[in-house]
Amino acid sequence: MKHYWLLAGMLALTGCQNMEAVSPWLEVGNQVAKNAGYDTDSRLAGGIKEVLHTSTDRASASLSQTGAFRLRLPASARPAADTMRQMGFGSYVDQLENAMNRGAEQAVVEAAPVFKQAVTSMTITDALGIVRGSDTAATDYFRGRTENTLRQRYQPIVEASLRKTGFYDQYEEVLAIYEKLPIANKPNMNLESYVIDNSMTTLFSRIGQEEALIRKDPVARGSVLIGQVFRE
């Protein structure tokens, strides 16, 4: 039991901001407990995986709500959009942006399976690195591990979601007007890529916020298991 409480003390220290100073003691406590027969690595990994599941589920759920995204046309296209508004075509721009945002909200739900797969394949070493990391260490791990896969998954999902919201019909109407306007150096309006890039950025940002909240109050916002890993 003394070994167990020594480990508990070391884990309690992981909630401190100075993680570099704590890491050697975490290693010592972890090794002592393992020598005494406790499967501490599995427990740490389980807590980290629960943090990841909780953060991504909450982020996906909140961003799938109507009004969660407030994307506007890209900066390069705004001069053209402003000109359209000045010429009485502002409603077309509004409808296009609305369809774009509804498509992003519908598509973000599809991120969850990709993240869950990354959690399943996470190693013990990954988990220990996340325990010692910053307030967004799990999010950073996810971004590095899933971004390419998520981007590939997003392409057809975003297209399908945008189609459901009437985005393409609105897009064609705007382009028809846009092409007739006396605007020099018209920008490329590849809005599909724009929606994908911005929805992914927003998603990772929200996951990071959820992770930081869990680390600050692991039991109230997470679970008892998470609290045992990140307890302050």
Tab-separated table of C-alpha atoms in Angstrom:
chain	number	residue	atom	x	y	z
A	1	MET	CA	0.000	0.000	0.000
A	2	LYS	CA	2.888	2.369	0.664
A	3	HIS	CA	3.980	1.889	-2.938
A	4	TYR	CA	0.468	2.590	-4.131
A	5	TRP	CA	0.197	5.841	-2.183
A	6	LEU	CA	3.607	6.901	-3.410
A	7	LEU	CA	2.358	6.483	-6.956
A	8	ALA	CA	-0.845	8.349	-6.130
A	9	GLY	CA	1.240	11.238	-4.889
A	10	MET	CA	3.255	11.262	-8.064
A	11	LEU	CA	0.095	11.227	-10.197
A	12	ALA	CA	-1.326	14.084	-8.169
A	13	LEU	CA	1.667	16.140	-9.160
A	14	THR	CA	0.841	15.709	-12.872
A	15	GLY	CA	-1.777	18.413	-12.470
A	16	CYS	CA	0.946	20.974	-11.767
A	17	GLN	CA	1.994	23.413	-14.444
A	18	ASN	CA	5.720	22.593	-14.222
A	19	MET	CA	5.475	19.203	-15.923
A	20	GLU	CA	9.173	19.014	-16.787
A	21	ALA	CA	10.096	19.031	-13.110
A	22	VAL	CA	7.438	16.455	-12.242
A	23	SER	CA	8.220	13.943	-15.009
A	24	PRO	CA	11.230	12.244	-13.347
A	25	TRP	CA	9.209	11.709	-10.155
A	26	LEU	CA	6.298	10.345	-12.170
A	27	GLU	CA	8.663	7.809	-13.720
A	28	VAL	CA	10.004	6.791	-10.300
A	29	GLY	CA	6.555	6.403	-8.751
A	30	ASN	CA	5.276	4.535	-11.765
A	31	GLN	CA	8.199	2.098	-11.695
A	32	VAL	CA	7.902	1.504	-7.945
A	33	ALA	CA	4.220	0.683	-8.294
A	34	LYS	CA	4.879	-1.647	-11.238
A	35	ASN	CA	7.544	-3.456	-9.207
A	36	ALA	CA	4.920	-3.937	-6.512
A	37	GLY	CA	2.566	-5.562	-9.032
A	38	TYR	CA	0.287	-2.669	-9.986
A	39	ASP	CA	-0.610	-2.286	-13.682
A	40	THR	CA	-0.141	1.487	-13.635
A	41	ASP	CA	0.541	1.903	-17.358
A	42	SER	CA	-2.834	0.457	-18.314
A	43	ARG	CA	-4.555	2.678	-15.766
A	44	LEU	CA	-2.852	5.803	-17.103
A	45	ALA	CA	-3.664	4.858	-20.685
A	46	GLY	CA	-7.277	4.199	-19.759
A	47	GLY	CA	-7.591	7.633	-18.186
A	48	ILE	CA	-6.035	9.358	-21.178
A	49	LYS	CA	-8.267	7.503	-23.627
A	50	GLU	CA	-11.296	8.561	-21.622
A	51	VAL	CA	-10.140	12.192	-21.789
A	52	LEU	CA	-9.839	11.891	-25.561
A	53	HIS	CA	-13.231	10.248	-25.983
A	54	THR	CA	-14.921	12.830	-23.783
A	55	SER	CA	-13.254	15.844	-25.398
A	56	THR	CA	-13.979	14.778	-28.967
A	57	ASP	CA	-17.554	13.723	-28.235
A	58	ARG	CA	-18.338	17.044	-26.577
A	59	ALA	CA	-16.645	19.056	-29.307
A	60	SER	CA	-18.464	17.185	-32.072
A	61	ALA	CA	-21.808	17.469	-30.287
A	62	SER	CA	-21.494	21.214	-29.701
A	63	LEU	CA	-20.287	22.004	-33.229
A	64	SER	CA	-23.076	19.988	-34.843
A	65	GLN	CA	-25.687	22.364	-33.413
A	66	THR	CA	-27.315	24.894	-35.739
A	67	GLY	CA	-25.472	28.198	-35.459
A	68	ALA	CA	-22.252	26.643	-34.138
A	69	PHE	CA	-20.346	27.703	-37.260
A	70	ARG	CA	-20.280	31.314	-38.395
A	71	LEU	CA	-18.141	31.082	-41.504
A	72	ARG	CA	-18.097	33.943	-43.951
A	73	LEU	CA	-16.776	33.865	-47.466
A	74	PRO	CA	-12.954	33.795	-47.538
A	75	ALA	CA	-11.150	37.115	-47.267
A	76	SER	CA	-10.082	36.962	-50.916
A	77	ALA	CA	-13.737	36.837	-51.992
A	78	ARG	CA	-15.091	39.506	-49.674
A	79	PRO	CA	-14.459	42.468	-51.993
A	80	ALA	CA	-16.608	40.693	-54.576
A	81	ALA	CA	-19.220	39.863	-51.932
A	82	ASP	CA	-19.271	43.490	-50.789
A	83	THR	CA	-19.759	44.622	-54.377
A	84	MET	CA	-22.664	42.204	-54.742
A	85	ARG	CA	-24.270	43.597	-51.602
A	86	GLN	CA	-23.850	47.139	-52.854
A	87	MET	CA	-25.557	46.175	-56.110
A	88	GLY	CA	-28.549	44.601	-54.332
A	89	PHE	CA	-27.465	40.955	-54.429
A	90	GLY	CA	-26.678	40.629	-50.728
A	91	SER	CA	-29.392	38.015	-50.152
A	92	TYR	CA	-27.559	35.622	-52.483
A	93	VAL	CA	-24.372	36.003	-50.449
A	94	ASP	CA	-26.284	35.459	-47.200
A	95	GLN	CA	-27.957	32.312	-48.511
A	96	LEU	CA	-24.635	30.942	-49.727
A	97	GLU	CA	-22.929	31.548	-46.369
A	98	ASN	CA	-25.886	30.027	-44.529
A	99	ALA	CA	-25.754	26.860	-46.653
A	100	MET	CA	-21.990	26.711	-46.155
A	101	ASN	CA	-22.310	26.856	-42.357
A	102	ARG	CA	-25.106	24.278	-42.176
A	103	GLY	CA	-22.949	21.948	-44.286
A	104	ALA	CA	-19.993	22.361	-41.926
A	105	GLU	CA	-22.198	21.589	-38.920
A	106	GLN	CA	-23.536	18.424	-40.496
A	107	ALA	CA	-20.097	17.249	-41.611
A	108	VAL	CA	-18.371	17.689	-38.253
A	109	VAL	CA	-20.379	14.812	-36.764
A	110	GLU	CA	-18.450	12.474	-39.035
A	111	ALA	CA	-15.193	13.322	-37.266
A	112	ALA	CA	-16.038	11.183	-34.225
A	113	PRO	CA	-15.335	7.718	-35.747
A	114	VAL	CA	-11.930	8.859	-37.006
A	115	PHE	CA	-10.963	10.124	-33.571
A	116	LYS	CA	-12.230	6.994	-31.835
A	117	GLN	CA	-10.093	4.868	-34.140
A	118	ALA	CA	-7.042	6.940	-33.193
A	119	VAL	CA	-7.842	6.454	-29.504
A	120	THR	CA	-8.070	2.685	-29.956
A	121	SER	CA	-4.660	2.506	-31.627
A	122	MET	CA	-2.951	4.789	-29.088
A	123	THR	CA	0.033	3.181	-27.335
A	124	ILE	CA	1.050	3.319	-23.686
A	125	THR	CA	3.984	5.553	-24.673
A	126	ASP	CA	1.589	7.975	-26.367
A	127	ALA	CA	-0.576	8.081	-23.251
A	128	LEU	CA	2.341	8.786	-20.909
A	129	GLY	CA	3.489	11.610	-23.169
A	130	ILE	CA	0.024	13.152	-23.048
A	131	VAL	CA	-0.085	12.981	-19.233
A	132	ARG	CA	3.123	15.010	-19.044
A	133	GLY	CA	2.151	17.414	-21.800
A	134	SER	CA	0.458	20.780	-22.016
A	135	ASP	CA	-3.232	21.515	-21.482
A	136	THR	CA	-3.863	20.552	-25.127
A	137	ALA	CA	-1.420	17.637	-25.378
A	138	ALA	CA	-4.173	15.159	-26.303
A	139	THR	CA	-5.508	17.516	-28.957
A	140	ASP	CA	-2.032	17.984	-30.387
A	141	TYR	CA	-1.631	14.203	-30.467
A	142	PHE	CA	-4.932	13.839	-32.279
A	143	ARG	CA	-4.144	16.506	-34.807
A	144	GLY	CA	-0.842	14.925	-35.724
A	145	ARG	CA	-2.359	11.450	-35.842
A	146	THR	CA	-5.691	12.061	-37.583
A	147	GLU	CA	-5.575	15.251	-39.646
A	148	ASN	CA	-4.697	13.625	-42.972
A	149	THR	CA	-7.219	10.834	-42.489
A	150	LEU	CA	-9.866	13.277	-41.332
A	151	ARG	CA	-9.281	15.515	-44.340
A	152	GLN	CA	-9.771	12.570	-46.705
A	153	ARG	CA	-12.944	11.569	-44.867
A	154	TYR	CA	-14.216	15.123	-44.885
A	155	GLN	CA	-14.095	15.689	-48.633
A	156	PRO	CA	-17.080	13.486	-49.630
A	157	ILE	CA	-18.858	14.230	-46.344
A	158	VAL	CA	-18.656	17.975	-46.841
A	159	GLU	CA	-19.818	17.625	-50.433
A	160	ALA	CA	-22.830	15.552	-49.369
A	161	SER	CA	-23.663	17.905	-46.499
A	162	LEU	CA	-23.368	20.989	-48.692
A	163	ARG	CA	-25.595	19.373	-51.265
A	164	LYS	CA	-28.286	18.753	-48.642
A	165	THR	CA	-28.261	22.381	-47.548
A	166	GLY	CA	-28.663	23.672	-51.106
A	167	PHE	CA	-25.173	25.116	-51.131
A	168	TYR	CA	-24.428	24.197	-54.742
A	169	ASP	CA	-27.612	25.783	-56.049
A	170	GLN	CA	-26.783	28.973	-54.164
A	171	TYR	CA	-23.179	28.743	-55.318
A	172	GLU	CA	-24.172	28.573	-58.976
A	173	GLU	CA	-26.483	31.570	-58.612
A	174	VAL	CA	-23.771	33.617	-56.920
A	175	LEU	CA	-21.188	32.628	-59.531
A	176	ALA	CA	-23.539	33.554	-62.356
A	177	ILE	CA	-23.902	37.045	-60.899
A	178	TYR	CA	-20.263	37.203	-59.836
A	179	GLU	CA	-18.969	36.498	-63.338
A	180	LYS	CA	-20.964	39.408	-64.759
A	181	LEU	CA	-19.719	41.959	-62.261
A	182	PRO	CA	-17.082	44.476	-63.406
A	183	ILE	CA	-14.442	43.207	-60.960
A	184	ALA	CA	-10.790	42.961	-61.930
A	185	ASN	CA	-8.559	40.106	-60.697
A	186	LYS	CA	-11.419	37.917	-59.543
A	187	PRO	CA	-10.285	35.471	-56.816
A	188	ASN	CA	-10.617	31.705	-56.942
A	189	MET	CA	-13.713	30.688	-54.998
A	190	ASN	CA	-12.930	27.069	-54.087
A	191	LEU	CA	-15.334	27.018	-51.187
A	192	GLU	CA	-15.288	23.274	-50.563
A	193	SER	CA	-11.640	23.370	-49.487
A	194	TYR	CA	-12.373	26.498	-47.488
A	195	VAL	CA	-15.174	24.770	-45.559
A	196	ILE	CA	-13.013	21.694	-44.903
A	197	ASP	CA	-10.017	23.721	-43.656
A	198	ASN	CA	-12.069	25.967	-41.396
A	199	SER	CA	-14.284	23.254	-39.950
A	200	MET	CA	-11.221	21.165	-39.075
A	201	THR	CA	-9.490	24.134	-37.461
A	202	THR	CA	-12.613	24.925	-35.458
A	203	LEU	CA	-13.007	21.296	-34.415
A	204	PHE	CA	-9.441	20.944	-33.140
A	205	SER	CA	-9.746	24.255	-31.321
A	206	ARG	CA	-12.924	23.124	-29.557
A	207	ILE	CA	-11.384	19.769	-28.604
A	208	GLY	CA	-8.458	21.643	-27.083
A	209	GLN	CA	-10.831	23.789	-25.036
A	210	GLU	CA	-12.637	20.719	-23.727
A	211	GLU	CA	-9.362	19.005	-22.848
A	212	ALA	CA	-8.142	22.069	-20.931
A	213	LEU	CA	-11.390	22.178	-18.940
A	214	ILE	CA	-11.098	18.492	-18.055
A	215	ARG	CA	-7.500	18.929	-16.893
A	216	LYS	CA	-8.523	21.828	-14.641
A	217	ASP	CA	-11.424	19.931	-13.052
A	218	PRO	CA	-10.932	16.253	-13.979
A	219	VAL	CA	-13.556	14.700	-11.717
A	220	ALA	CA	-16.390	17.195	-12.243
A	221	ARG	CA	-15.908	17.458	-16.007
A	222	GLY	CA	-14.545	13.977	-16.607
A	223	SER	CA	-14.729	10.956	-14.330
A	224	VAL	CA	-13.171	9.366	-11.269
A	225	LEU	CA	-10.678	7.525	-13.487
A	226	ILE	CA	-9.623	10.761	-15.173
A	227	GLY	CA	-9.373	12.389	-11.775
A	228	GLN	CA	-6.948	9.718	-10.605
A	229	VAL	CA	-4.653	10.585	-13.519
A	230	PHE	CA	-4.970	14.385	-13.510
A	231	ARG	CA	-5.981	15.182	-9.941
A	232	GLU	CA	-4.439	18.437	-8.779
